[in-house]
PDB file of C-alpha atoms in Angstrom:
ATOM      1  CA  MET A   1     -20.063   3.282   3.223  1.00 54.00           C
ATOM      2  CA  THR A   2     -16.486   4.667   2.519  1.00 58.00           C
ATOM      3  CA  THR A   3     -14.349   3.162   4.765  1.00 60.00           C
ATOM      4  CA  ILE A   4     -10.692   5.092   5.312  1.00 63.00           C
ATOM      5  CA  LYS A   5      -7.422   2.947   4.955  1.00 77.00           C
ATOM      6  CA  TYR A   6      -5.259   5.516   6.874  1.00 85.00           C
ATOM      7  CA  ASP A   7      -2.989   3.796   9.686  1.00 93.00           C
ATOM      8  CA  PRO A   8      -2.649   6.278  12.764  1.00 96.00           C
ATOM      9  CA  THR A   9       0.304   4.357  13.672  1.00 96.00           C
ATOM     10  CA  GLN A  10       2.471   5.103  10.729  1.00 96.00           C
ATOM     11  CA  ASP A  11       2.603   8.937  12.243  1.00 96.00           C
ATOM     12  CA  PHE A  12       3.027   7.916  15.568  1.00 98.00           C
ATOM     13  CA  ILE A  13       6.298   9.261  17.153  1.00 97.00           C
ATOM     14  CA  HIS A  14       6.695   6.271  19.599  1.00 98.00           C
ATOM     15  CA  SER A  15       6.357   3.186  16.903  1.00 96.00           C
ATOM     16  CA  THR A  16       6.885   0.665  19.938  1.00 96.00           C
ATOM     17  CA  LEU A  17       6.049   1.937  23.344  1.00 98.00           C
ATOM     18  CA  THR A  18       8.512   1.585  26.345  1.00 97.00           C
ATOM     19  CA  SER A  19       7.741  -2.146  27.423  1.00 98.00           C
ATOM     20  CA  ILE A  20       6.972  -2.882  31.106  1.00 97.00           C
ATOM     21  CA  THR A  21       8.522  -6.119  32.198  1.00 96.00           C
ATOM     22  CA  GLY A  22       6.550  -7.815  34.821  1.00 96.00           C
ATOM     23  CA  ARG A  23       4.307  -6.235  37.524  1.00 95.00           C
ATOM     24  CA  PRO A  24       3.360  -2.858  36.279  1.00 95.00           C
ATOM     25  CA  THR A  25       4.717   0.248  38.134  1.00 90.00           C
ATOM     26  CA  ARG A  26       3.537   3.800  38.440  1.00 88.00           C
ATOM     27  CA  THR A  27       6.558   4.978  36.637  1.00 87.00           C
ATOM     28  CA  GLY A  28       6.234   2.387  34.084  1.00 93.00           C
ATOM     29  CA  ILE A  29       2.681   3.302  33.604  1.00 95.00           C
ATOM     30  CA  LYS A  30       3.372   7.120  33.493  1.00 91.00           C
ATOM     31  CA  ARG A  31       5.810   6.520  30.708  1.00 94.00           C
ATOM     32  CA  LEU A  32       3.183   4.814  28.896  1.00 97.00           C
ATOM     33  CA  GLU A  33       0.714   7.617  29.209  1.00 97.00           C
ATOM     34  CA  LYS A  34       3.228   9.974  28.272  1.00 96.00           C
ATOM     35  CA  GLU A  35       4.118   8.126  24.982  1.00 98.00           C
ATOM     36  CA  ASN A  36       0.655   7.659  23.877  1.00 98.00           C
ATOM     37  CA  LYS A  37      -0.249  11.578  24.487  1.00 98.00           C
ATOM     38  CA  ASP A  38       2.742  11.972  21.851  1.00 98.00           C
ATOM     39  CA  ASN A  39       1.392   9.727  19.430  1.00 98.00           C
ATOM     40  CA  ALA A  40      -2.201  10.777  20.046  1.00 98.00           C
ATOM     41  CA  ARG A  41      -0.831  14.826  19.510  1.00 98.00           C
ATOM     42  CA  GLN A  42       0.259  13.599  16.177  1.00 98.00           C
ATOM     43  CA  ILE A  43      -3.048  12.592  14.562  1.00 98.00           C
ATOM     44  CA  HIS A  44      -4.381  16.105  13.141  1.00 96.00           C
ATOM     45  CA  SER A  45      -7.944  17.029  14.670  1.00 96.00           C
ATOM     46  CA  LEU A  46      -9.680  20.609  14.167  1.00 95.00           C
ATOM     47  CA  ARG A  47     -11.626  19.807  17.045  1.00 96.00           C
ATOM     48  CA  GLY A  48     -11.009  21.600  20.610  1.00 95.00           C
ATOM     49  CA  ASN A  49      -8.445  24.055  19.745  1.00 94.00           C
ATOM     50  CA  GLY A  50      -7.028  22.545  16.613  1.00 94.00           C
ATOM     51  CA  ASN A  51      -3.753  22.204  17.928  1.00 95.00           C
ATOM     52  CA  GLU A  52      -3.480  19.297  19.988  1.00 97.00           C
ATOM     53  CA  GLY A  53      -4.521  16.183  17.347  1.00 97.00           C
ATOM     54  CA  HIS A  54      -6.403  13.581  19.094  1.00 98.00           C
ATOM     55  CA  LEU A  55      -5.161  13.984  22.583  1.00 98.00           C
ATOM     56  CA  ARG A  56      -8.592  13.861  23.945  1.00 98.00           C
ATOM     57  CA  LEU A  57      -8.482   9.990  23.433  1.00 98.00           C
ATOM     58  CA  CYS A  58      -5.728  10.185  26.631  1.00 97.00           C
ATOM     59  CA  TYR A  59      -8.262  11.560  29.196  1.00 96.00           C
ATOM     60  CA  THR A  60     -12.185  11.489  30.080  1.00 95.00           C
ATOM     61  CA  LEU A  61     -14.054  14.010  27.952  1.00 96.00           C
ATOM     62  CA  ASP A  62     -15.070  15.804  30.959  1.00 96.00           C
ATOM     63  CA  ARG A  63     -11.073  16.322  32.128  1.00 95.00           C
ATOM     64  CA  PHE A  64     -10.001  16.887  29.051  1.00 96.00           C
ATOM     65  CA  ASN A  65     -12.397  19.795  28.664  1.00 96.00           C
ATOM     66  CA  ALA A  66     -11.476  21.344  32.112  1.00 95.00           C
ATOM     67  CA  ARG A  67      -7.712  21.782  30.982  1.00 93.00           C
ATOM     68  CA  PRO A  68      -7.089  25.302  30.419  1.00 92.00           C
ATOM     69  CA  ALA A  69      -5.631  24.574  26.771  1.00 91.00           C
ATOM     70  CA  VAL A  70      -9.173  24.310  25.721  1.00 89.00           C
ATOM     71  CA  ALA A  71     -10.791  26.756  27.456  1.00 88.00           C
ATOM     72  CA  GLY A  72     -13.891  28.420  25.365  1.00 91.00           C
ATOM     73  CA  THR A  73     -13.193  25.597  22.642  1.00 94.00           C
ATOM     74  CA  PRO A  74     -14.247  22.325  24.249  1.00 96.00           C
ATOM     75  CA  TRP A  75     -13.726  19.264  22.346  1.00 97.00           C
ATOM     76  CA  VAL A  76     -17.300  17.070  21.137  1.00 97.00           C
ATOM     77  CA  ASP A  77     -16.578  13.956  20.112  1.00 97.00           C
ATOM     78  CA  PRO A  78     -17.280  12.722  16.542  1.00 97.00           C
ATOM     79  CA  VAL A  79     -20.479  10.794  15.833  1.00 95.00           C
ATOM     80  CA  HIS A  80     -21.080   8.309  13.161  1.00 95.00           C
ATOM     81  CA  PRO A  81     -23.117  10.266  10.427  1.00 94.00           C
ATOM     82  CA  GLY A  82     -25.294   7.374   9.058  1.00 92.00           C
ATOM     83  CA  THR A  83     -24.214   5.282   6.190  1.00 89.00           C
ATOM     84  CA  ARG A  84     -25.653   7.606   3.402  1.00 89.00           C
ATOM     85  CA  PRO A  85     -26.142  11.122   3.526  1.00 88.00           C
ATOM     86  CA  ASP A  86     -29.526  12.601   4.011  1.00 87.00           C
ATOM     87  CA  VAL A  87     -30.471  14.341   1.133  1.00 86.00           C
ATOM     88  CA  PRO A  88     -33.871  15.896   0.816  1.00 87.00           C
ATOM     89  CA  ASP A  89     -36.166  15.618  -1.865  1.00 88.00           C
ATOM     90  CA  GLY A  90     -35.939  18.530  -4.282  1.00 88.00           C
ATOM     91  CA  ALA A  91     -32.334  19.154  -3.375  1.00 87.00           C
ATOM     92  CA  THR A  92     -30.404  20.960  -6.302  1.00 90.00           C
ATOM     93  CA  GLY A  93     -27.091  19.337  -7.758  1.00 92.00           C
ATOM     94  CA  PRO A  94     -25.001  21.790  -5.918  1.00 92.00           C
ATOM     95  CA  GLN A  95     -26.479  21.157  -2.429  1.00 90.00           C
ATOM     96  CA  ILE A  96     -26.191  17.505  -3.062  1.00 90.00           C
ATOM     97  CA  THR A  97     -22.591  17.997  -3.434  1.00 91.00           C
ATOM     98  CA  ARG A  98     -22.057  19.740  -0.385  1.00 92.00           C
ATOM     99  CA  MET A  99     -24.006  17.299   1.482  1.00 91.00           C
ATOM    100  CA  VAL A 100     -22.206  14.386   0.222  1.00 92.00           C
ATOM    101  CA  SER A 101     -19.029  16.133   0.646  1.00 93.00           C
ATOM    102  CA  ALA A 102     -19.921  16.962   4.432  1.00 93.00           C
ATOM    103  CA  HIS A 103     -21.141  13.533   4.759  1.00 93.00           C
ATOM    104  CA  LYS A 104     -17.936  12.013   3.887  1.00 93.00           C
ATOM    105  CA  TYR A 105     -15.897  14.580   6.200  1.00 93.00           C
ATOM    106  CA  ASP A 106     -17.877  13.516   9.242  1.00 94.00           C
ATOM    107  CA  LEU A 107     -17.371   9.796   8.474  1.00 95.00           C
ATOM    108  CA  THR A 108     -13.640  10.324   7.901  1.00 94.00           C
ATOM    109  CA  GLU A 109     -13.513  12.215  11.531  1.00 96.00           C
ATOM    110  CA  PHE A 110     -15.557   9.348  13.160  1.00 96.00           C
ATOM    111  CA  GLN A 111     -13.282   6.615  11.408  1.00 96.00           C
ATOM    112  CA  LEU A 112      -9.985   8.468  12.247  1.00 97.00           C
ATOM    113  CA  PHE A 113     -11.426   8.533  15.766  1.00 97.00           C
ATOM    114  CA  GLN A 114     -12.309   4.970  16.357  1.00 96.00           C
ATOM    115  CA  SER A 115      -9.155   3.875  14.763  1.00 97.00           C
ATOM    116  CA  THR A 116      -6.902   6.454  16.697  1.00 98.00           C
ATOM    117  CA  GLU A 117      -8.277   4.774  19.931  1.00 98.00           C
ATOM    118  CA  LYS A 118      -8.354   0.947  18.688  1.00 97.00           C
ATOM    119  CA  ALA A 119      -3.993   1.896  18.090  1.00 98.00           C
ATOM    120  CA  LEU A 120      -3.324   3.440  21.330  1.00 98.00           C
ATOM    121  CA  LEU A 121      -5.093   0.686  22.929  1.00 98.00           C
ATOM    122  CA  ARG A 122      -3.110  -1.769  20.807  1.00 98.00           C
ATOM    123  CA  LYS A 123      -0.060  -0.530  21.324  1.00 98.00           C
ATOM    124  CA  THR A 124      -0.201  -0.325  25.315  1.00 98.00           C
ATOM    125  CA  MET A 125      -1.581  -4.025  25.075  1.00 98.00           C
ATOM    126  CA  GLU A 126       1.633  -4.904  23.511  1.00 98.00           C
ATOM    127  CA  ALA A 127       3.961  -3.019  26.050  1.00 98.00           C
ATOM    128  CA  VAL A 128       2.437  -4.851  29.033  1.00 98.00           C
ATOM    129  CA  GLU A 129       2.045  -8.715  29.779  1.00 98.00           C
ATOM    130  CA  GLU A 130      -1.536  -9.860  29.409  1.00 98.00           C
ATOM    131  CA  VAL A 131      -1.880 -11.317  32.773  1.00 98.00           C
ATOM    132  CA  TYR A 132      -1.804  -7.761  34.548  1.00 98.00           C
ATOM    133  CA  TYR A 133      -5.122  -6.981  32.413  1.00 98.00           C
ATOM    134  CA  LYS A 134      -6.894 -10.004  31.630  1.00 97.00           C
ATOM    135  CA  SER A 135      -9.599  -9.375  34.175  1.00 97.00           C
ATOM    136  CA  LEU A 136     -10.969  -6.514  31.855  1.00 97.00           C
ATOM    137  CA  GLN A 137     -11.416  -9.471  29.154  1.00 97.00           C
ATOM    138  CA  ASP A 138     -15.360 -10.130  28.293  1.00 95.00           C
ATOM    139  CA  PRO A 139     -15.840 -14.154  28.124  1.00 94.00           C
ATOM    140  CA  ASP A 140     -17.710 -13.563  24.998  1.00 94.00           C
ATOM    141  CA  GLU A 141     -16.516 -10.351  23.230  1.00 94.00           C
ATOM    142  CA  GLY A 142     -12.896 -10.661  24.461  1.00 96.00           C
ATOM    143  CA  TYR A 143     -11.436  -7.209  24.538  1.00 97.00           C
ATOM    144  CA  SER A 144     -13.355  -5.887  21.418  1.00 95.00           C
ATOM    145  CA  THR A 145     -15.235  -3.280  23.677  1.00 94.00           C
ATOM    146  CA  LEU A 146     -12.352  -2.159  25.797  1.00 96.00           C
ATOM    147  CA  SER A 147     -11.250   1.283  25.422  1.00 96.00           C
ATOM    148  CA  TYR A 148      -8.221   3.041  25.996  1.00 98.00           C
ATOM    149  CA  ASN A 149      -8.950   4.762  29.219  1.00 96.00           C
ATOM    150  CA  ASP A 150     -10.482   1.419  30.519  1.00 96.00           C
ATOM    151  CA  LEU A 151      -7.141   0.054  30.211  1.00 98.00           C
ATOM    152  CA  ILE A 152      -5.127   2.770  31.812  1.00 97.00           C
ATOM    153  CA  VAL A 153      -7.364   3.539  34.816  1.00 96.00           C
ATOM    154  CA  HIS A 154      -7.302  -0.281  35.645  1.00 97.00           C
ATOM    155  CA  LEU A 155      -3.397  -0.203  35.378  1.00 97.00           C
ATOM    156  CA  ASN A 156      -3.086   2.837  37.459  1.00 94.00           C
ATOM    157  CA  GLU A 157      -5.987   1.712  39.911  1.00 94.00           C
ATOM    158  CA  GLN A 158      -4.177  -2.017  40.640  1.00 96.00           C
ATOM    159  CA  TYR A 159      -0.609  -1.225  40.293  1.00 94.00           C
ATOM    160  CA  GLY A 160      -0.092   2.860  40.083  1.00 89.00           C
ATOM    161  CA  THR A 161      -0.406   3.448  44.082  1.00 86.00           C
ATOM    162  CA  LEU A 162       2.391   5.007  45.503  1.00 85.00           C
ATOM    163  CA  THR A 163       4.133   4.061  48.469  1.00 86.00           C
ATOM    164  CA  ASN A 164       6.768   6.478  51.012  1.00 90.00           C
ATOM    165  CA  ASP A 165       9.612   4.366  49.331  1.00 90.00           C
ATOM    166  CA  ASP A 166       8.249   5.572  46.096  1.00 88.00           C
ATOM    167  CA  LEU A 167       8.118   8.974  46.747  1.00 92.00           C
ATOM    168  CA  ASP A 168      11.509   9.165  48.760  1.00 94.00           C
ATOM    169  CA  LYS A 169      13.222   7.531  45.633  1.00 93.00           C
ATOM    170  CA  ASN A 170      11.579  10.073  43.520  1.00 94.00           C
ATOM    171  CA  ILE A 171      13.331  12.899  45.527  1.00 96.00           C
ATOM    172  CA  ASP A 172      16.510  11.096  45.504  1.00 97.00           C
ATOM    173  CA  ARG A 173      15.931  11.821  41.341  1.00 96.00           C
ATOM    174  CA  MET A 174      15.087  15.118  41.628  1.00 98.00           C
ATOM    175  CA  ASN A 175      18.482  15.579  43.829  1.00 98.00           C
ATOM    176  CA  ALA A 176      20.732  13.829  41.548  1.00 98.00           C
ATOM    177  CA  LYS A 177      24.106  15.554  41.056  1.00 98.00           C
ATOM    178  CA  TRP A 178      24.371  17.556  37.823  1.00 97.00           C
ATOM    179  CA  THR A 179      27.538  17.911  36.677  1.00 96.00           C
ATOM    180  CA  PRO A 180      28.774  21.074  34.083  1.00 96.00           C
ATOM    181  CA  THR A 181      29.755  18.376  31.435  1.00 95.00           C
ATOM    182  CA  GLN A 182      26.203  17.598  31.247  1.00 96.00           C
ATOM    183  CA  PRO A 183      23.600  19.743  29.278  1.00 97.00           C
ATOM    184  CA  ILE A 184      21.841  21.914  31.895  1.00 97.00           C
ATOM    185  CA  GLU A 185      18.673  21.104  30.553  1.00 98.00           C
ATOM    186  CA  GLN A 186      19.376  17.508  31.927  1.00 98.00           C
ATOM    187  CA  LEU A 187      18.974  19.081  35.390  1.00 98.00           C
ATOM    188  CA  PHE A 188      15.823  20.530  34.803  1.00 98.00           C
ATOM    189  CA  HIS A 189      14.553  17.539  32.962  1.00 98.00           C
ATOM    190  CA  GLN A 190      14.816  15.614  36.305  1.00 97.00           C
ATOM    191  CA  ILE A 191      13.378  18.048  38.456  1.00 98.00           C
ATOM    192  CA  ASN A 192      10.295  18.360  36.215  1.00 96.00           C
ATOM    193  CA  ASP A 193       9.873  14.854  35.828  1.00 92.00           C
ATOM    194  CA  ALA A 194      10.126  14.709  39.769  1.00 95.00           C
ATOM    195  CA  ARG A 195       7.543  16.831  40.073  1.00 95.00           C
ATOM    196  CA  SER A 196       5.065  15.466  37.645  1.00 89.00           C
ATOM    197  CA  PHE A 197       5.567  11.953  38.979  1.00 87.00           C
ATOM    198  CA  ALA A 198       4.676  12.960  42.386  1.00 89.00           C
ATOM    199  CA  ARG A 199       1.971  15.288  41.267  1.00 85.00           C
ATOM    200  CA  ASP A 200      -1.641  14.452  42.936  1.00 77.00           C
ATOM    201  CA  HIS A 201      -0.032  12.371  45.662  1.00 82.00           C
ATOM    202  CA  ASP A 202       2.853  14.664  47.395  1.00 88.00           C
ATOM    203  CA  ASN A 203       3.271  17.644  45.220  1.00 93.00           C
ATOM    204  CA  ILE A 204       6.585  19.083  45.417  1.00 96.00           C
ATOM    205  CA  THR A 205       6.285  22.989  46.141  1.00 97.00           C
ATOM    206  CA  GLU A 206       7.972  25.723  43.820  1.00 97.00           C
ATOM    207  CA  ARG A 207       9.802  26.817  46.800  1.00 97.00           C
ATOM    208  CA  ALA A 208      11.199  23.401  47.302  1.00 98.00           C
ATOM    209  CA  THR A 209      11.992  22.751  43.617  1.00 98.00           C
ATOM    210  CA  ILE A 210      13.796  26.087  43.230  1.00 98.00           C
ATOM    211  CA  ARG A 211      15.859  24.807  46.577  1.00 98.00           C
ATOM    212  CA  SER A 212      16.620  21.643  44.710  1.00 98.00           C
ATOM    213  CA  ALA A 213      18.210  23.194  41.428  1.00 98.00           C
ATOM    214  CA  LEU A 214      20.049  26.159  43.288  1.00 98.00           C
ATOM    215  CA  LYS A 215      21.639  23.345  45.609  1.00 98.00           C
ATOM    216  CA  ASN A 216      22.768  21.366  42.368  1.00 98.00           C
ATOM    217  CA  LEU A 217      23.892  24.503  40.396  1.00 98.00           C
ATOM    218  CA  GLU A 218      25.847  25.818  43.683  1.00 98.00           C
ATOM    219  CA  ASN A 219      27.666  22.165  44.090  1.00 98.00           C
ATOM    220  CA  SER A 220      28.682  22.192  40.535  1.00 97.00           C
ATOM    221  CA  GLY A 221      30.904  25.276  41.233  1.00 96.00           C
ATOM    222  CA  VAL A 222      30.719  27.243  37.967  1.00 96.00           C
ATOM    223  CA  PHE A 223      27.645  29.548  38.636  1.00 98.00           C
ATOM    224  CA  THR A 224      29.074  31.730  41.566  1.00 96.00           C
ATOM    225  CA  LEU A 225      28.636  35.255  39.631  1.00 97.00           C
ATOM    226  CA  ALA A 226      25.034  33.800  38.187  1.00 97.00           C
ATOM    227  CA  LEU A 227      23.762  32.447  41.607  1.00 98.00           C
ATOM    228  CA  LYS A 228      24.805  35.727  43.348  1.00 98.00           C
ATOM    229  CA  GLU A 229      22.719  38.071  40.820  1.00 98.00           C
ATOM    230  CA  TRP A 230      19.643  35.477  41.104  1.00 98.00           C
ATOM    231  CA  ARG A 231      19.578  35.690  44.709  1.00 97.00           C
ATOM    232  CA  ASN A 232      19.697  39.548  44.138  1.00 98.00           C
ATOM    233  CA  LYS A 233      16.387  39.766  42.078  1.00 97.00           C
ATOM    234  CA  ALA A 234      13.164  40.314  43.335  1.00 97.00           C
ATOM    235  CA  GLU A 235      11.767  37.552  45.168  1.00 95.00           C
ATOM    236  CA  ASP A 236       8.412  37.628  42.894  1.00 96.00           C
ATOM    237  CA  ASP A 237      10.722  37.029  40.150  1.00 98.00           C
ATOM    238  CA  GLN A 238      12.523  33.972  41.743  1.00 98.00           C
ATOM    239  CA  THR A 239       9.951  31.289  39.905  1.00 98.00           C
ATOM    240  CA  TRP A 240      10.700  27.974  38.616  1.00 98.00           C
ATOM    241  CA  THR A 241      10.282  28.974  34.803  1.00 98.00           C
ATOM    242  CA  ASN A 242      12.290  32.032  35.436  1.00 98.00           C
ATOM    243  CA  LEU A 243      15.202  29.869  37.222  1.00 98.00           C
ATOM    244  CA  GLN A 244      15.220  27.720  34.081  1.00 98.00           C
ATOM    245  CA  THR A 245      15.200  30.576  31.462  1.00 98.00           C
ATOM    246  CA  PHE A 246      17.861  32.467  33.224  1.00 98.00           C
ATOM    247  CA  PHE A 247      20.515  29.803  34.373  1.00 98.00           C
ATOM    248  CA  ALA A 248      20.131  28.485  30.646  1.00 98.00           C
ATOM    249  CA  LYS A 249      21.515  31.467  29.425  1.00 98.00           C
ATOM    250  CA  ALA A 250      24.049  31.797  32.061  1.00 97.00           C
ATOM    251  CA  ASN A 251      25.138  28.407  30.865  1.00 97.00           C
ATOM    252  CA  THR A 252      25.243  29.277  27.379  1.00 96.00           C
ATOM    253  CA  GLU A 253      27.759  32.409  28.480  1.00 96.00           C
ATOM    254  CA  ARG A 254      29.809  29.744  30.698  1.00 95.00           C
ATOM    255  CA  LEU A 255      30.420  27.592  27.403  1.00 95.00           C
ATOM    256  CA  ARG A 256      30.794  30.510  24.848  1.00 94.00           C
ATOM    257  CA  SER A 257      33.531  31.701  27.464  1.00 90.00           C
ATOM    258  CA  ILE A 258      35.290  27.836  27.515  1.00 87.00           C
ATOM    259  CA  THR A 259      35.290  27.637  23.887  1.00 81.00           C
ATOM    260  CA  THR A 260      36.657  31.110  23.218  1.00 79.00           C
ATOM    261  CA  LYS A 261      39.607  30.401  26.037  1.00 71.00           C
ATOM    262  CA  GLN A 262      40.201  27.176  24.145  1.00 69.00           C
ATOM    263  CA  ALA A 263      40.405  28.939  20.862  1.00 62.00           C
ATOM    264  CA  GLY A 264      42.692  31.585  22.338  1.00 59.00           C
ATOM    265  CA  PHE A 265      45.182  28.898  23.747  1.00 54.00           C
ATOM    266  CA  HIS A 266      45.250  27.001  20.357  1.00 52.00           C
ATOM    267  CA  ASP A 267      45.992  30.129  18.469  1.00 54.00           C
ATOM    268  CA  GLN A 268      49.097  31.149  21.138  1.00 56.00           C
ATOM    269  CA  HIS A 269      50.107  26.985  20.933  1.00 54.00           C
ATOM    270  CA  GLN A 270      50.486  27.193  17.142  1.00 59.00           C
ATOM    271  CA  ALA A 271      52.078  30.872  17.527  1.00 54.00           C
ATOM    272  CA  ASN A 272      54.732  29.191  19.916  1.00 57.00           C
ATOM    273  CA  ASN A 273      55.274  26.333  17.340  1.00 57.00           C
ATOM    274  CA  ALA A 274      55.902  29.075  14.669  1.00 53.00           C
ATOM    275  CA  ASN A 275      58.177  31.045  16.803  1.00 54.00           C
ATOM    276  CA  THR A 276      60.331  27.736  17.643  1.00 52.00           C
ATOM    277  CA  ASN A 277      60.662  26.347  14.182  1.00 52.00           C
ATOM    278  CA  SER A 278      61.564  29.962  12.716  1.00 49.00           C
ATOM    279  CA  SER A 279      64.630  30.558  15.357  1.00 49.00           C
ATOM    280  CA  PRO A 280      67.773  29.875  13.960  1.00 52.00           C
ATOM    281  CA  TYR A 281      69.501  26.866  15.151  1.00 49.00           C
ATOM    282  CA  PHE A 282      73.297  27.395  15.884  1.00 49.00           C
ATOM    283  CA  VAL A 283      76.112  24.368  15.149  1.00 46.00           C
ATOM    284  CA  LYS A 284      80.033  24.440  14.572  1.00 50.00           C
ATOM    285  CA  ASP A 285      81.345  23.599  11.429  1.00 52.00           C
ATOM    286  CA  MET A 286      84.712  21.442  11.326  1.00 52.00           C
ATOM    287  CA  ALA A 287      86.830  24.569  11.545  1.00 57.00           C
ATOM    288  CA  GLY A 288      84.851  25.424  14.839  1.00 56.00           C
ATOM    289  CA  ASN A 289      83.505  28.337  13.190  1.00 58.00           C
ATOM    290  CA  THR A 290      79.787  28.998  14.590  1.00 56.00           C
ATOM    291  CA  MET A 291      77.053  28.652  11.798  1.00 54.00           C
ATOM    292  CA  ALA A 292      73.044  29.631  11.887  1.00 52.00           C
ATOM    293  CA  TYR A 293      70.333  27.699  10.343  1.00 45.00           C
ATOM    294  CA  CYS A 294      66.973  29.283   9.509  1.00 48.00           C
ATOM    295  CA  TRP A 295      64.140  26.748   9.641  1.00 40.00           C
ATOM    296  CA  THR A 296      61.941  29.215   7.883  1.00 44.00           C
ATOM    297  CA  HIS A 297      64.152  30.490   5.101  1.00 47.00           C
ATOM    298  CA  GLU A 298      66.381  27.327   5.004  1.00 45.00           C
ATOM    299  CA  SER A 299      69.472  29.375   4.860  1.00 49.00           C
ATOM    300  CA  ASN A 300      73.040  29.433   6.866  1.00 51.00           C
ATOM    301  CA  GLY A 301      75.566  31.463   7.589  1.00 51.00           C
ATOM    302  CA  THR A 302      78.189  32.641  10.065  1.00 47.00           C
TER     303      THR A 302
END
């Protein structure tokens, strides 16, 4: 049996996950989950819709296949094809070649699936102090039978419960002041992160999301006309997705206008300096006659 020597971690976006110091929190656990999902996506697979790599490893199989992204193309976990290809008696040379090739492909898929899960598990264990998952250790087998999802479920059940204080702080993060010197994407990210954090616990509605964004944009003082145009839109068009697109464009135009004005000021400033330097400088000679010196042509005369 051939064993692949490919190390999935070499293609991980996050070679080291964000460590959790001390007792895990929901915020820290969710960050780990997100980073692991980023990594799993990087390990190619044609299974499912063929576009999400090994993301399946970050979900239970049923939950992964319930996602709209894989509707009609359910993921099926690879299985070990056996140590050798099953070649029937009387198979021709070309048939044997195809069977051997298919067996090698199936074995490689299975081994990649297994090695990717082990890599996700190992990286997560490195990011969390062992005392917080040591109860999962088998007295004889250690962690050899532990899966990545087993560990994540344990961390969420033991340490991922949200309190009212957690939810209040999350709203504060969503409403944190945005200033025009920051990328507008920063505002969108903080709101989307807050919605994701509260999902399945105290969902932030779309209307509340839009109100938060509009309040921040209004307080910035730089979107007066854009805000007026937005509020004149049909109610059905005032969605969170549309708001992000609309104000991203409005911000691009705002920045373009600032750049244009700054360029115009710079050009005018240079012109003023040129005019000043080319103007004649009047002095009197020793006889009391007025003379003019031209900076541009370096000449003088009376």
